[in-house]
CSV table of C-alpha atoms and ligand atoms in Angstrom, one decimal:
chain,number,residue,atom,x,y,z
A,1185,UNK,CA,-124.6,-55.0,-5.1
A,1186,UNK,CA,-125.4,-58.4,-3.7
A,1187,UNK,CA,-123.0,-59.7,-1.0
A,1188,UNK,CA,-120.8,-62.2,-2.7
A,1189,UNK,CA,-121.3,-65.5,-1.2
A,1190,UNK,CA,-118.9,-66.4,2.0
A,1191,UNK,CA,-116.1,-68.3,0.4
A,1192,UNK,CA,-113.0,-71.1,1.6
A,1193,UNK,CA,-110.3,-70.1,-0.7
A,1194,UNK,CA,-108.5,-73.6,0.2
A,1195,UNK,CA,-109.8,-76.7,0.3
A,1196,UNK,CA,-108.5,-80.6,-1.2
A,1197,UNK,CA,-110.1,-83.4,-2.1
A,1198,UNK,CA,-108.0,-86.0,-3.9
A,1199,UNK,CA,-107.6,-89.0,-2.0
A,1200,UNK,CA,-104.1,-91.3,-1.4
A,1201,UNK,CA,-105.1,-92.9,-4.6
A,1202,UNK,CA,-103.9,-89.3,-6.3
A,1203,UNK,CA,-100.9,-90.0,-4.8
A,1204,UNK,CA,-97.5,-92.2,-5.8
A,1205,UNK,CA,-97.0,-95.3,-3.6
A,1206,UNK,CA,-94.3,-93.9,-1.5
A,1207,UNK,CA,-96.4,-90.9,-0.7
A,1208,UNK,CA,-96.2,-91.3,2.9
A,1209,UNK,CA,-92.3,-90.4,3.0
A,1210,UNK,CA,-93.6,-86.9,3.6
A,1211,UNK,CA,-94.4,-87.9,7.2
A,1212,UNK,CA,-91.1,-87.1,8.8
A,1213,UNK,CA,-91.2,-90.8,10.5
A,1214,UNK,CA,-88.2,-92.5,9.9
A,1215,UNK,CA,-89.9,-95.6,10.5
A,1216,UNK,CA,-92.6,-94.7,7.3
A,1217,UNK,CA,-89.5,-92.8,5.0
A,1218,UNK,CA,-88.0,-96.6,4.9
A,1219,UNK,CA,-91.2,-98.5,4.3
A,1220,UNK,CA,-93.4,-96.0,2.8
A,1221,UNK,CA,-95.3,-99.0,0.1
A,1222,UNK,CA,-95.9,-100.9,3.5
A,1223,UNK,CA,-97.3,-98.1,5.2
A,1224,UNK,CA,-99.2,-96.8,2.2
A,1225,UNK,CA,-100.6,-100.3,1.0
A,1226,UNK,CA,-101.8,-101.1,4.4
A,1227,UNK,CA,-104.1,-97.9,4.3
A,1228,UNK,CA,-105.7,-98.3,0.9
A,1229,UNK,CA,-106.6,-101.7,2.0
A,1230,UNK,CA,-110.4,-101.8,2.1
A,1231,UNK,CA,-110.2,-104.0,5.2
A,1232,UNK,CA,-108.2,-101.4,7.1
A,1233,UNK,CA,-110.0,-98.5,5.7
A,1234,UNK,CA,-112.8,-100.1,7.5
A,1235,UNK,CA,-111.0,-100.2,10.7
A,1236,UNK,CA,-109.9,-96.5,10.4
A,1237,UNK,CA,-114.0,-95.6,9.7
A,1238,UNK,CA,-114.9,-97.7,12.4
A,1239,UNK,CA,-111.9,-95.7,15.2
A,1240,UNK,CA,-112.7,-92.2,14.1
A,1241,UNK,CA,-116.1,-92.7,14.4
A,1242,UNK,CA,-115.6,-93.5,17.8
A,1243,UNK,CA,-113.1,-90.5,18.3
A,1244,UNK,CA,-115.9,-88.3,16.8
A,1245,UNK,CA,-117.2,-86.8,19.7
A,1246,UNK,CA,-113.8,-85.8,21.1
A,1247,UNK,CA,-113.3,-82.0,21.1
A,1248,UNK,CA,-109.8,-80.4,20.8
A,1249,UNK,CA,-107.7,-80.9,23.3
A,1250,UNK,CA,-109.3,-84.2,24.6
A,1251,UNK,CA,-108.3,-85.7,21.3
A,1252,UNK,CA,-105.1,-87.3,20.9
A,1253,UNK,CA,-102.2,-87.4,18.1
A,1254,UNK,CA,-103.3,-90.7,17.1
A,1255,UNK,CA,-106.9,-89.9,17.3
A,1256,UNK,CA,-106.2,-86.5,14.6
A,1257,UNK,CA,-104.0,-88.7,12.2
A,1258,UNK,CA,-107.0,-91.1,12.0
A,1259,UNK,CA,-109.2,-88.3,11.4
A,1260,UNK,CA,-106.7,-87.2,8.5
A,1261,UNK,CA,-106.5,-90.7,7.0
A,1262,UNK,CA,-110.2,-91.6,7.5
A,1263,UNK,CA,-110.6,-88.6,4.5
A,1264,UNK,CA,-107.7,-89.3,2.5
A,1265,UNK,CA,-108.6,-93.1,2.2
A,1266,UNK,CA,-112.4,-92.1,1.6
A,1267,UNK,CA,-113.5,-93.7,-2.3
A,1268,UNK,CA,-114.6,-90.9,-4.1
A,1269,UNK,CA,-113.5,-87.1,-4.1
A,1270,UNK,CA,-116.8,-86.1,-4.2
A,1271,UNK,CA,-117.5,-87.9,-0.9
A,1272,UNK,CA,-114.1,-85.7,0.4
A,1273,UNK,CA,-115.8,-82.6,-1.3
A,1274,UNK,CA,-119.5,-83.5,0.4
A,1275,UNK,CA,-118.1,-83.3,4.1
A,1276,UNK,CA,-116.4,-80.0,4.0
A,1277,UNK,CA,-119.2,-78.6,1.9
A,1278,UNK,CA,-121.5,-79.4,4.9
A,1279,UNK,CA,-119.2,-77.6,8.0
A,1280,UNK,CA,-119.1,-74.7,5.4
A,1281,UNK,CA,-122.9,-74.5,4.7
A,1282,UNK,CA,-123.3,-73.5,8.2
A,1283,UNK,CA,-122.0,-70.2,7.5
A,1284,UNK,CA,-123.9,-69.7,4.2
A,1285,UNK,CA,-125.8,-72.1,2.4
A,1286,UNK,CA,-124.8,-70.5,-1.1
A,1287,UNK,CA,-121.3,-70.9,-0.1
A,1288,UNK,CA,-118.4,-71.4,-2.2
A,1289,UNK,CA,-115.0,-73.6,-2.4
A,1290,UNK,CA,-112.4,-74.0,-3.7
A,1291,UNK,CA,-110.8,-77.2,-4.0
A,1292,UNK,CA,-107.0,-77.3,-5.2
A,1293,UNK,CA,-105.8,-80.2,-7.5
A,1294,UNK,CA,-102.4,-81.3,-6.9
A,1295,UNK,CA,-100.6,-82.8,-9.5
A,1296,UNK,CA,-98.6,-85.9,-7.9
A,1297,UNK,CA,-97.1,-87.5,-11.4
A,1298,UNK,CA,-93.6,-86.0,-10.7
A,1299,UNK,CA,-93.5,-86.3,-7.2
A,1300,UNK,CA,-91.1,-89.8,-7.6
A,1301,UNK,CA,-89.3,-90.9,-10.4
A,1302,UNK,CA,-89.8,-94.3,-9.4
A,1303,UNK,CA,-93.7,-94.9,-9.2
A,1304,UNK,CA,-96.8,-93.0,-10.6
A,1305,UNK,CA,-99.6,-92.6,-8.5
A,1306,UNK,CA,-102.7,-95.4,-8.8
A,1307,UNK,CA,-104.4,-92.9,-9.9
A,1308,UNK,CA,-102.8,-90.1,-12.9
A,1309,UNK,CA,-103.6,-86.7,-12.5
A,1310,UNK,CA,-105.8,-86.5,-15.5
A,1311,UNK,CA,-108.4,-89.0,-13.6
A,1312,UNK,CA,-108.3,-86.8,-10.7
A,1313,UNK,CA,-109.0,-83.4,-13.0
A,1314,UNK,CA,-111.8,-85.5,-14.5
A,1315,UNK,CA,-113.4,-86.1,-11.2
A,1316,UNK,CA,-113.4,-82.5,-10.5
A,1317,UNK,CA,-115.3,-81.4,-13.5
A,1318,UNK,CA,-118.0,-83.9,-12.6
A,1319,UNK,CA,-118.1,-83.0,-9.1
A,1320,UNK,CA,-118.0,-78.9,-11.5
A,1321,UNK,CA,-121.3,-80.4,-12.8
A,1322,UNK,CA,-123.1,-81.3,-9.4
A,1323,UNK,CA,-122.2,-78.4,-8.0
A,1324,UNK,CA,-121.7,-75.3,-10.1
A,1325,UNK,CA,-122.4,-72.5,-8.4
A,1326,UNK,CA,-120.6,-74.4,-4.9
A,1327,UNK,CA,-117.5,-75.9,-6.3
A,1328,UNK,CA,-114.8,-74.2,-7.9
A,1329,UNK,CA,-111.3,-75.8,-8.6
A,1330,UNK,CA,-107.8,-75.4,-9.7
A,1331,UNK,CA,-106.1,-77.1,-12.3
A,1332,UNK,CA,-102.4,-77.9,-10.7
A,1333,UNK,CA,-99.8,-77.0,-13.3
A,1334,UNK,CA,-96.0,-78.5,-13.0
A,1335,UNK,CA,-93.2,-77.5,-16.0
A,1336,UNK,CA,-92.2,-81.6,-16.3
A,1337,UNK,CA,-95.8,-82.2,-17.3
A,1338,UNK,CA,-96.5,-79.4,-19.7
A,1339,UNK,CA,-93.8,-76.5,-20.4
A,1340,UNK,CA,-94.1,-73.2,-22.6
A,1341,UNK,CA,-97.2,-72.7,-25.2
A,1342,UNK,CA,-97.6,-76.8,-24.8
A,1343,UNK,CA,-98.6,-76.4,-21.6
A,1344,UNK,CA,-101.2,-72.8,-22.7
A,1345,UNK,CA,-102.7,-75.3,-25.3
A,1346,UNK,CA,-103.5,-77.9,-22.6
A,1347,UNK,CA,-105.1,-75.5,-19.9
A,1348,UNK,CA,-107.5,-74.0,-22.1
A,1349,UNK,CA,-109.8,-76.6,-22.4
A,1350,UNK,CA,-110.1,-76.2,-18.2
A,1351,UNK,CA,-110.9,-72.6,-18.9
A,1352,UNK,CA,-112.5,-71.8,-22.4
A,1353,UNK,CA,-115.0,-74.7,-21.5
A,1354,UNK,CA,-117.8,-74.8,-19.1
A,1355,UNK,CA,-121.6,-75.3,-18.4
A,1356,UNK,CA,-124.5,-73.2,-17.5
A,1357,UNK,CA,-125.8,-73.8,-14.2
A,1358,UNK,CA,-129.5,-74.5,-14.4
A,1359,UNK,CA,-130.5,-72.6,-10.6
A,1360,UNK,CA,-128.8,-69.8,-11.6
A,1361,UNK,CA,-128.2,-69.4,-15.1
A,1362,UNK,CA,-125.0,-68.5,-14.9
A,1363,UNK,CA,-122.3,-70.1,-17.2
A,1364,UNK,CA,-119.3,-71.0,-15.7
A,1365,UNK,CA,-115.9,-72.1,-17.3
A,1366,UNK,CA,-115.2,-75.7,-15.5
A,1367,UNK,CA,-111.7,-74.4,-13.7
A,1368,UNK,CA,-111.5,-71.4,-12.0
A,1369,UNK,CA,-107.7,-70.7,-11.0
A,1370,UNK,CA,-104.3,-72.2,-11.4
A,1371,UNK,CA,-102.6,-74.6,-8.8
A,1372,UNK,CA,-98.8,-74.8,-8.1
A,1373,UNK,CA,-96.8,-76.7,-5.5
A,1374,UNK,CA,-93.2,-75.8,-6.2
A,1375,UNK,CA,-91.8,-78.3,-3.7
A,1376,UNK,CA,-93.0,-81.1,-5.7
A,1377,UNK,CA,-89.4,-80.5,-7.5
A,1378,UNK,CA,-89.5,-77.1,-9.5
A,1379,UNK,CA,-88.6,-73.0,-9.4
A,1380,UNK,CA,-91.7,-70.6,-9.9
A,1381,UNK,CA,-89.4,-68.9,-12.0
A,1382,UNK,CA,-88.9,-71.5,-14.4
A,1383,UNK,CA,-88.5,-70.5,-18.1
A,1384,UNK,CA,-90.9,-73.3,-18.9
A,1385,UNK,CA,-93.8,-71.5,-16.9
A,1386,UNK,CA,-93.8,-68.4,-18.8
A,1387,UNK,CA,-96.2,-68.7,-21.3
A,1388,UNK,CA,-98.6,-70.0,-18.5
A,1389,UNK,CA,-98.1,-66.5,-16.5
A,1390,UNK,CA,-98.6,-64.6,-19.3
A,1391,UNK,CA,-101.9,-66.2,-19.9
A,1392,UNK,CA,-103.1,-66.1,-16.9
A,1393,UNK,CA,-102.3,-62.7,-16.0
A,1394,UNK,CA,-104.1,-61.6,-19.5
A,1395,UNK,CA,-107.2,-63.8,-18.7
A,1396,UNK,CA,-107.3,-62.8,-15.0
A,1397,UNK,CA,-106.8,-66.3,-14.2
A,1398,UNK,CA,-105.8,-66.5,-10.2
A,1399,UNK,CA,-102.9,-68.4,-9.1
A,1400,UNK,CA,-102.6,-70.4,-5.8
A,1401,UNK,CA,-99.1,-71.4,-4.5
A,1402,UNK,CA,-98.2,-73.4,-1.6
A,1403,UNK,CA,-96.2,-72.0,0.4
A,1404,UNK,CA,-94.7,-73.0,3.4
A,1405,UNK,CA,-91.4,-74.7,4.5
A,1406,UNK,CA,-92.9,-78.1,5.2
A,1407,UNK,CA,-95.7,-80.1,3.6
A,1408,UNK,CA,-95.3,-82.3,0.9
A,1409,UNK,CA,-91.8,-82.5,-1.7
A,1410,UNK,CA,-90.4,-84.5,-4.3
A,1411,UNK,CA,-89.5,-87.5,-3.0
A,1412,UNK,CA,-87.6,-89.1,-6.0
A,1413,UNK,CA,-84.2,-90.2,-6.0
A,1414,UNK,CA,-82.6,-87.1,-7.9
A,1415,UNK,CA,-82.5,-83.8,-6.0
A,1416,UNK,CA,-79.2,-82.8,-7.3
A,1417,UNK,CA,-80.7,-82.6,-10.7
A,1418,UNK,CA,-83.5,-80.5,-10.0
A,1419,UNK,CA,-81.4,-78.1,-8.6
A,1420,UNK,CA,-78.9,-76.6,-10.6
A,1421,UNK,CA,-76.3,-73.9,-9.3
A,1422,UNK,CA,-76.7,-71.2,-12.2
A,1423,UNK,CA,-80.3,-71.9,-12.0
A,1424,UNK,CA,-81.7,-69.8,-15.1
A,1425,UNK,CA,-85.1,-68.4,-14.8
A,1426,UNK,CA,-88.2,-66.1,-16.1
A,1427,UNK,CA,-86.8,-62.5,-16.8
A,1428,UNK,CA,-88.5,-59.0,-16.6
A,1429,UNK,CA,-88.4,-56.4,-19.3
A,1430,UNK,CA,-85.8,-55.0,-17.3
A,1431,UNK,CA,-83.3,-57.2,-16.5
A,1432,UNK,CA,-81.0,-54.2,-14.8
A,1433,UNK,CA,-83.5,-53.0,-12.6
A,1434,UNK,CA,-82.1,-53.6,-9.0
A,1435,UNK,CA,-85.4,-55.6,-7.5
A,1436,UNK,CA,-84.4,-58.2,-9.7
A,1437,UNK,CA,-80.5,-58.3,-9.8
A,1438,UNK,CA,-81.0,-59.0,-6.1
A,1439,UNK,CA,-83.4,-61.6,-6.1
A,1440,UNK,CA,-81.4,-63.3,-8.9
A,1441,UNK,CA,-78.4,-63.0,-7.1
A,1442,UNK,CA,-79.6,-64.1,-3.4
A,1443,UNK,CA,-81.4,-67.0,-4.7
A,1444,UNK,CA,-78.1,-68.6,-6.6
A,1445,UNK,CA,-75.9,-67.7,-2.9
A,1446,UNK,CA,-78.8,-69.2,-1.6
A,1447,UNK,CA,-78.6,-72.8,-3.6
A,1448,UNK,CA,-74.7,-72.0,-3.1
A,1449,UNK,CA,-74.9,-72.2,0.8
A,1450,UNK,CA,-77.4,-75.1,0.9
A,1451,UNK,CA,-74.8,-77.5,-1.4
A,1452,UNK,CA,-72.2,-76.6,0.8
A,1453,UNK,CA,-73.2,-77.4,4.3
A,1454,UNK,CA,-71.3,-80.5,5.6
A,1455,UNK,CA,-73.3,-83.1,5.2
A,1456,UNK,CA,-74.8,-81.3,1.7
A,1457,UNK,CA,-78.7,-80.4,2.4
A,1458,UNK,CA,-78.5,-81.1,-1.1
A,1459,UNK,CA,-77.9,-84.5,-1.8
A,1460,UNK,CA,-79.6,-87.7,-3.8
A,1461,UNK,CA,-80.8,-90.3,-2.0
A,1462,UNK,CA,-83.2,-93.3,-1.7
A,1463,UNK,CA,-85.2,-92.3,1.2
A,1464,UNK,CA,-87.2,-89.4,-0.4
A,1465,UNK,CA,-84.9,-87.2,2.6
A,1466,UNK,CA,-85.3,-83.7,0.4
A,1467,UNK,CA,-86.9,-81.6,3.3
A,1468,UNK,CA,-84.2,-78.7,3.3
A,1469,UNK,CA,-83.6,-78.8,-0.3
A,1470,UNK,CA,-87.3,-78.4,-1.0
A,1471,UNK,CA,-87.7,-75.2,0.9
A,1472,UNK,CA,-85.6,-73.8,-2.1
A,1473,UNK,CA,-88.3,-74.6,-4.5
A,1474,UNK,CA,-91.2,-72.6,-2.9
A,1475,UNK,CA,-89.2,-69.4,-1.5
A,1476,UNK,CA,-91.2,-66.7,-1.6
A,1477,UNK,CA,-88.4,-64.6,-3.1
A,1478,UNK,CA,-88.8,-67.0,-6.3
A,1479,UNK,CA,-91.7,-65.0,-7.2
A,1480,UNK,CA,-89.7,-61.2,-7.3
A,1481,UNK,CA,-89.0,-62.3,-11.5
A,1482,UNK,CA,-92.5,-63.6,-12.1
A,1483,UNK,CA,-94.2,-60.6,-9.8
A,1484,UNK,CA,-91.7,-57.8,-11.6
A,1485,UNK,CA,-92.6,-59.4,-15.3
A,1486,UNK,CA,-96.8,-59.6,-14.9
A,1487,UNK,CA,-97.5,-57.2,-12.5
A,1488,UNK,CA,-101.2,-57.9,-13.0
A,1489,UNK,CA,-101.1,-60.9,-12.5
A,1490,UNK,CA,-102.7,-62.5,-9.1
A,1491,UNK,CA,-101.1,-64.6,-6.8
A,1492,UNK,CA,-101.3,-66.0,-3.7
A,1493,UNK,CA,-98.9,-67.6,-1.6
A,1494,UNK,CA,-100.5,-69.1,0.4
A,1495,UNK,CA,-100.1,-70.1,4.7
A,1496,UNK,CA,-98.8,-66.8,5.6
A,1497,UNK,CA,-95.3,-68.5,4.8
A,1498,UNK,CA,-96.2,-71.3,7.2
A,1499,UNK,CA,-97.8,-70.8,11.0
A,1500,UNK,CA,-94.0,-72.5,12.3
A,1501,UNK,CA,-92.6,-68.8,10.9
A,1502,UNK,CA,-95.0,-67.1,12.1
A,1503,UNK,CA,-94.1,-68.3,16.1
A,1504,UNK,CA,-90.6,-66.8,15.1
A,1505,UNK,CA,-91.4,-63.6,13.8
A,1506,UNK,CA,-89.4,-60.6,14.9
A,1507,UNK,CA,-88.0,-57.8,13.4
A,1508,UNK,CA,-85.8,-56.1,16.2
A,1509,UNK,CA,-84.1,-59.6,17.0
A,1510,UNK,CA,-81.6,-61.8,15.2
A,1511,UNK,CA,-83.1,-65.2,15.0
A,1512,UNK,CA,-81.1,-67.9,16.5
A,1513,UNK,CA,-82.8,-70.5,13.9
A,1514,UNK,CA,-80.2,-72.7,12.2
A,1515,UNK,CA,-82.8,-72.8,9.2
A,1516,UNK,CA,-83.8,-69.1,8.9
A,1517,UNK,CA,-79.9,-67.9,9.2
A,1518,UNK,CA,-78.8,-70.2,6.4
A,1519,UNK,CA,-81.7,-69.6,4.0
A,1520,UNK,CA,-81.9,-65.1,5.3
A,1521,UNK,CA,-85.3,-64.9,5.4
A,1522,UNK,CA,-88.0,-65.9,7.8
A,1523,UNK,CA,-90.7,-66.5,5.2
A,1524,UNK,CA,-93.8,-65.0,6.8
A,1525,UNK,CA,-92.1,-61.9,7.4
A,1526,UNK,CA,-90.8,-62.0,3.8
A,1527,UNK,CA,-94.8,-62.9,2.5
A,1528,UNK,CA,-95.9,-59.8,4.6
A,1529,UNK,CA,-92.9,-57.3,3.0
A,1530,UNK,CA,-93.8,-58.3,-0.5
A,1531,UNK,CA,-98.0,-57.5,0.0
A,1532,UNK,CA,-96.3,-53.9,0.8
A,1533,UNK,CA,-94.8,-53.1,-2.7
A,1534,UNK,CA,-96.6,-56.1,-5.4
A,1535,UNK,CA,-100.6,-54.8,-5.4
A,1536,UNK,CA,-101.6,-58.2,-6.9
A,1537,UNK,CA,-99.9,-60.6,-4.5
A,1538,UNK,CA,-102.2,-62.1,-1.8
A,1539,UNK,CA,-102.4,-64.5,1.5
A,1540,UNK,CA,-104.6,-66.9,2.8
A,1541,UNK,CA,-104.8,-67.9,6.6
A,1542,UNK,CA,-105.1,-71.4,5.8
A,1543,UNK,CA,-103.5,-74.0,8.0
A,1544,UNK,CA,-102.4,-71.1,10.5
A,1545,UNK,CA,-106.0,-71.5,12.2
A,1546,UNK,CA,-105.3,-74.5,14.4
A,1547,UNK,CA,-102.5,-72.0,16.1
A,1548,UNK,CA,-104.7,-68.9,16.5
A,1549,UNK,CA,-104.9,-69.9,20.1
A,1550,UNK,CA,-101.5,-69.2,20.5
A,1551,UNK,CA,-101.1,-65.3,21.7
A,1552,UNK,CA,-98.2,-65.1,19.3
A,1553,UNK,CA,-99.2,-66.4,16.4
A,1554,UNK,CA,-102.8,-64.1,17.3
A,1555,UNK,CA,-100.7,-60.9,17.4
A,1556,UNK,CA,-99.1,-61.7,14.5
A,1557,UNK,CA,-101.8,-62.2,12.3
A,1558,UNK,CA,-103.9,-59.2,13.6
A,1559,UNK,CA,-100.7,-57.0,13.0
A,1560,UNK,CA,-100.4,-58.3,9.5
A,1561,UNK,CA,-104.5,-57.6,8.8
A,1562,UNK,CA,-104.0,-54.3,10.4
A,1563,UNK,CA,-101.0,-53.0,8.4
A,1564,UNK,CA,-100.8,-50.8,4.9
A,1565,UNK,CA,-98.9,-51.2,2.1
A,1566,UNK,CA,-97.1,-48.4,0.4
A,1567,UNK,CA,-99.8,-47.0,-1.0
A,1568,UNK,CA,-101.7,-46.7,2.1
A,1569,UNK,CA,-104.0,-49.6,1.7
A,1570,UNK,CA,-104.8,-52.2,4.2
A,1571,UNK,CA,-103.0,-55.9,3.5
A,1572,UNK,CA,-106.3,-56.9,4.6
A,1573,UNK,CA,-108.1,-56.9,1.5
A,1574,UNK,CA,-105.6,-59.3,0.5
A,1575,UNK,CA,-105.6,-62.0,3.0
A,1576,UNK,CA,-108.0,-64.8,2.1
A,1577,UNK,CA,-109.7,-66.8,4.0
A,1578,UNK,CA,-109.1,-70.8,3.8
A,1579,UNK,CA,-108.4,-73.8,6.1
A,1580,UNK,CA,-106.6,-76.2,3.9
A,1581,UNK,CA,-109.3,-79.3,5.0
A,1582,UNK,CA,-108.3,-81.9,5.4
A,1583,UNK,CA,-104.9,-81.7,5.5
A,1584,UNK,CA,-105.8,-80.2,8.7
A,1585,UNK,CA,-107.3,-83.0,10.3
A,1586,UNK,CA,-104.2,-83.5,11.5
A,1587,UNK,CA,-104.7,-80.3,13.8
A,1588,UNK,CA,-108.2,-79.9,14.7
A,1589,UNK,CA,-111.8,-80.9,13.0
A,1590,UNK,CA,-112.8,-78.2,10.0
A,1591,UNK,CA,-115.8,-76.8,12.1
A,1592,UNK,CA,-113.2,-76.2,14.9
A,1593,UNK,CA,-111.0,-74.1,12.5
A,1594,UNK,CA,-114.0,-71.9,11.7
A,1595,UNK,CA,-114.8,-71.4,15.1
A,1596,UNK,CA,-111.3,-70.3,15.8
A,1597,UNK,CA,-111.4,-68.1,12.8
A,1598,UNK,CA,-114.9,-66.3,14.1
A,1599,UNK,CA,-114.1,-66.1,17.4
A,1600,UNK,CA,-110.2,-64.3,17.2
A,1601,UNK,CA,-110.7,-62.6,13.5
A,1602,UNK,CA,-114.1,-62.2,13.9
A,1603,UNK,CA,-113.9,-58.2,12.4
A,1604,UNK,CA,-112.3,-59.5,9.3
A,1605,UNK,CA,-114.2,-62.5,8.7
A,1606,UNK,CA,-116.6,-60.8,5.9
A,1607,UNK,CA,-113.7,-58.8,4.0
A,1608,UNK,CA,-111.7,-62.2,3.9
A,1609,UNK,CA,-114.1,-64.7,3.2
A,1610,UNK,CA,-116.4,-62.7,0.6
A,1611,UNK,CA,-115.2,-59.5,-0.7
A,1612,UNK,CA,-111.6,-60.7,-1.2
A,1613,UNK,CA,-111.8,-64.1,-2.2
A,1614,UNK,CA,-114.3,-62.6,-4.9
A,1615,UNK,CA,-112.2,-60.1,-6.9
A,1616,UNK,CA,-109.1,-62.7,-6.4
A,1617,UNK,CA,-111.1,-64.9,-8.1
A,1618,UNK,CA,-113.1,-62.7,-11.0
A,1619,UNK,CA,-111.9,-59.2,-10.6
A,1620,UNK,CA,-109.6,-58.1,-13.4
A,1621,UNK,CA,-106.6,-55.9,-12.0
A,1622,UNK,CA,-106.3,-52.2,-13.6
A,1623,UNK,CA,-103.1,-51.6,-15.3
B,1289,LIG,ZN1,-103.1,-76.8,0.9
């Protein structure tokens, strides 16, 4: 069999124009959480984008550590203002091409319509799926995204109906005569303001898991959230969610019953870490949205089904690993888990759920964070298998930016993981994405 071509797993392109107006309250600045539209409106000025354009190119030949905070944040927002996602698309394609020209990614579509109550993004979310399936029809053998799914947009069969056209329709690539529907996985950022166990997602699961349709989650504790004005509502105590066959079996009574003491706990901390407010200040309560545990219902009901959560849990969890000591983390006492140990005990008893190393790259430098991530590649599940055929490879780009330039991450990721690299960025990322899991 041919090799299968080397892959990124996780890659963006939308621009800030994808995003709402006060988009830039994810910055933990208190400075930009008060005057995010002036922060926001100032970048997507064409005269400042010029400016930006103009400094990074002079930061461009800095290297790693000569480059500044300042300089990386330019770096991030010289992408994130560029006009056109397939310009976004074009630059990572190129650091990527280095490693195989036939290579593949995978660009994840975020859908930012919920993400405030108070102001939709310039541009909707159906404008940005559009733009991927032309960028699909450039590139079909090179490009492959994920349609972002989110219960407030679409819920139950409604939201089935909607997705099929992203799957049931494609094109025929002329070099290679393959046909290829336009989508080729599912997208979900729970901390955009909803549960993975949401009733309203169930259909969706069952689809997917039946089509072999991969899903992608984000998960860490920090990156982007709903910023609205409502937490409180999106959070109910007695939150009700997706069921397995067997509703008795212990797995689940424990995950059900964690996850409400969990919500319980977070209410009642004094101040509340769940509390409406103006400033888009949700950070804590967010965490509760993408919890790894959130996916023991899903996981227990569609056991085929393919997901990945991916960051490892977040490279900030994996610095704190440890199993023989107590951590003395205000955050990881109050929720229980540290979530990249919790990522790693899951991949030892669900076959189908997966990892990417994306955004943990930037840190590989770090002996800890090293250790940890060669343990995790090195360890079996119960079965006896190695977790490593289930750790993807990605970099996240160009979120990243912010940490080091994508041809740096790749570096990083040949020089310390160098053994895995093949099994991660070809074999893996292919039966994720095409393989059908036996029953
Ligand atoms: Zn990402």
């Amino acid at each position: 069999m041919a090799k299968a071509p080397f892959t990124n797993i996780h890659i963006h392109v939308f621009n800030t124009e994808c995003a709402p107006d006060n988009f830039l309250r994810i910055i933990t600045s208190n400075f930009v959480r008060k005057h995010p539209k002036t922060f926001k409106s100032i970048i997507d000025k064409r005269f400042t984008r010029g400016i930006i354009r103009r400094l990074a190119k002079w930061g461009a030949d800095k290297k790693g550590k000569d480059r500044g905070s300042v300089n990386k944040y330019i770096s991030f927002l010289e992408v994130g203002t560029t006009n056109r996602q397939l310009d976004i698309y074009r630059d990572a394609l190129a650091v990527a091409q280095k490693y195989d020209p036939q290579c593949r990614l995978i660009g994840l579509s975020l859908n930012m319509d919920h993400m405030d109550d108070k102001g939709r993004p310039p541009k909707n979310f159906n404008t940005q799926l559009k733009e991927l399936k032309q960028i699909k029809k450039y590139y079909p053998d090179q490009f492959f995204p994920f349609v972002c799914v989110d219960p407030r947009a679409h819920a139950g069969q409604l939201m089935v109906n909607w997705m099929k056209k992203f799957f049931e329709n494609g094109m025929r690539s002329p070099e290679t005569g393959m046909v290829r529907p336009y989508f080729a996985g599912i997208k979900m950022y729970p901390a955009l303001g909803f549960f993975p166990f949401d009733p309203r997602l169930d259909e969706m699961y069952a689809y997917a898991e039946r089509e072999g349709i991969p899903i992608m989650s984000h998960c860490t504790r920090v990156g982007s959230q709903y910023i609205g004005p409502s937490i409180e509502s999106l959070i109910p105590r007695e939150v009700d969610m997706i069921h397995p066959e067997d509703s008795t079996s212990p797995e689940f009574i424990k995950a059900k019953s964690e996850i409400h003491a969990r919500i319980e706990r977070y209410y009642s901390q004094n101040p509340s870490w769940i509390k409406n407010n103006d400033y888009g200040d949700n950070d804590l309560a967010c965490d509760l949205f993408g919890h790894p545990q959130n996916y023991i219902p899903v996981m227990l009901k569609y056991p085929k089904l393919k997901i990945c959560l991916a960051h490892m849990g977040g490279d900030d969890q994996i610095e704190l690993m440890n199993p023989e000591k107590e951590t003395d983390n205000e955050i990881i006492k109050l929720d229980g888990y540290n979530w990249a140990s919790l990522v790693k005990e899951l991949m030892l008893t669900f076959p189908n759920l997966y990892t990417d190393i994306s955004y943990t790259l930037a840190k590989l430098d770090e002996k800890k964070v090293r250790d940890e991530i060669q343990d995790w590649l090195r360890s079996a599940d119960q079965e006896g298998k190695a977790l490593n055929q289930r750790i993807l490879f990605g970099t996240d780009f160009y979120m990243t930016e912010r940490e080091a330039r994508e041809s740096e991450l790749y570096q990083k990721a040949q020089n310390q993981l160098s053994q895995w690299m093949t099994v991660m960025s070809r074999d893996n990322c292919e039966r994720y994405l095409f393989e059908l899991p036996e029953a």
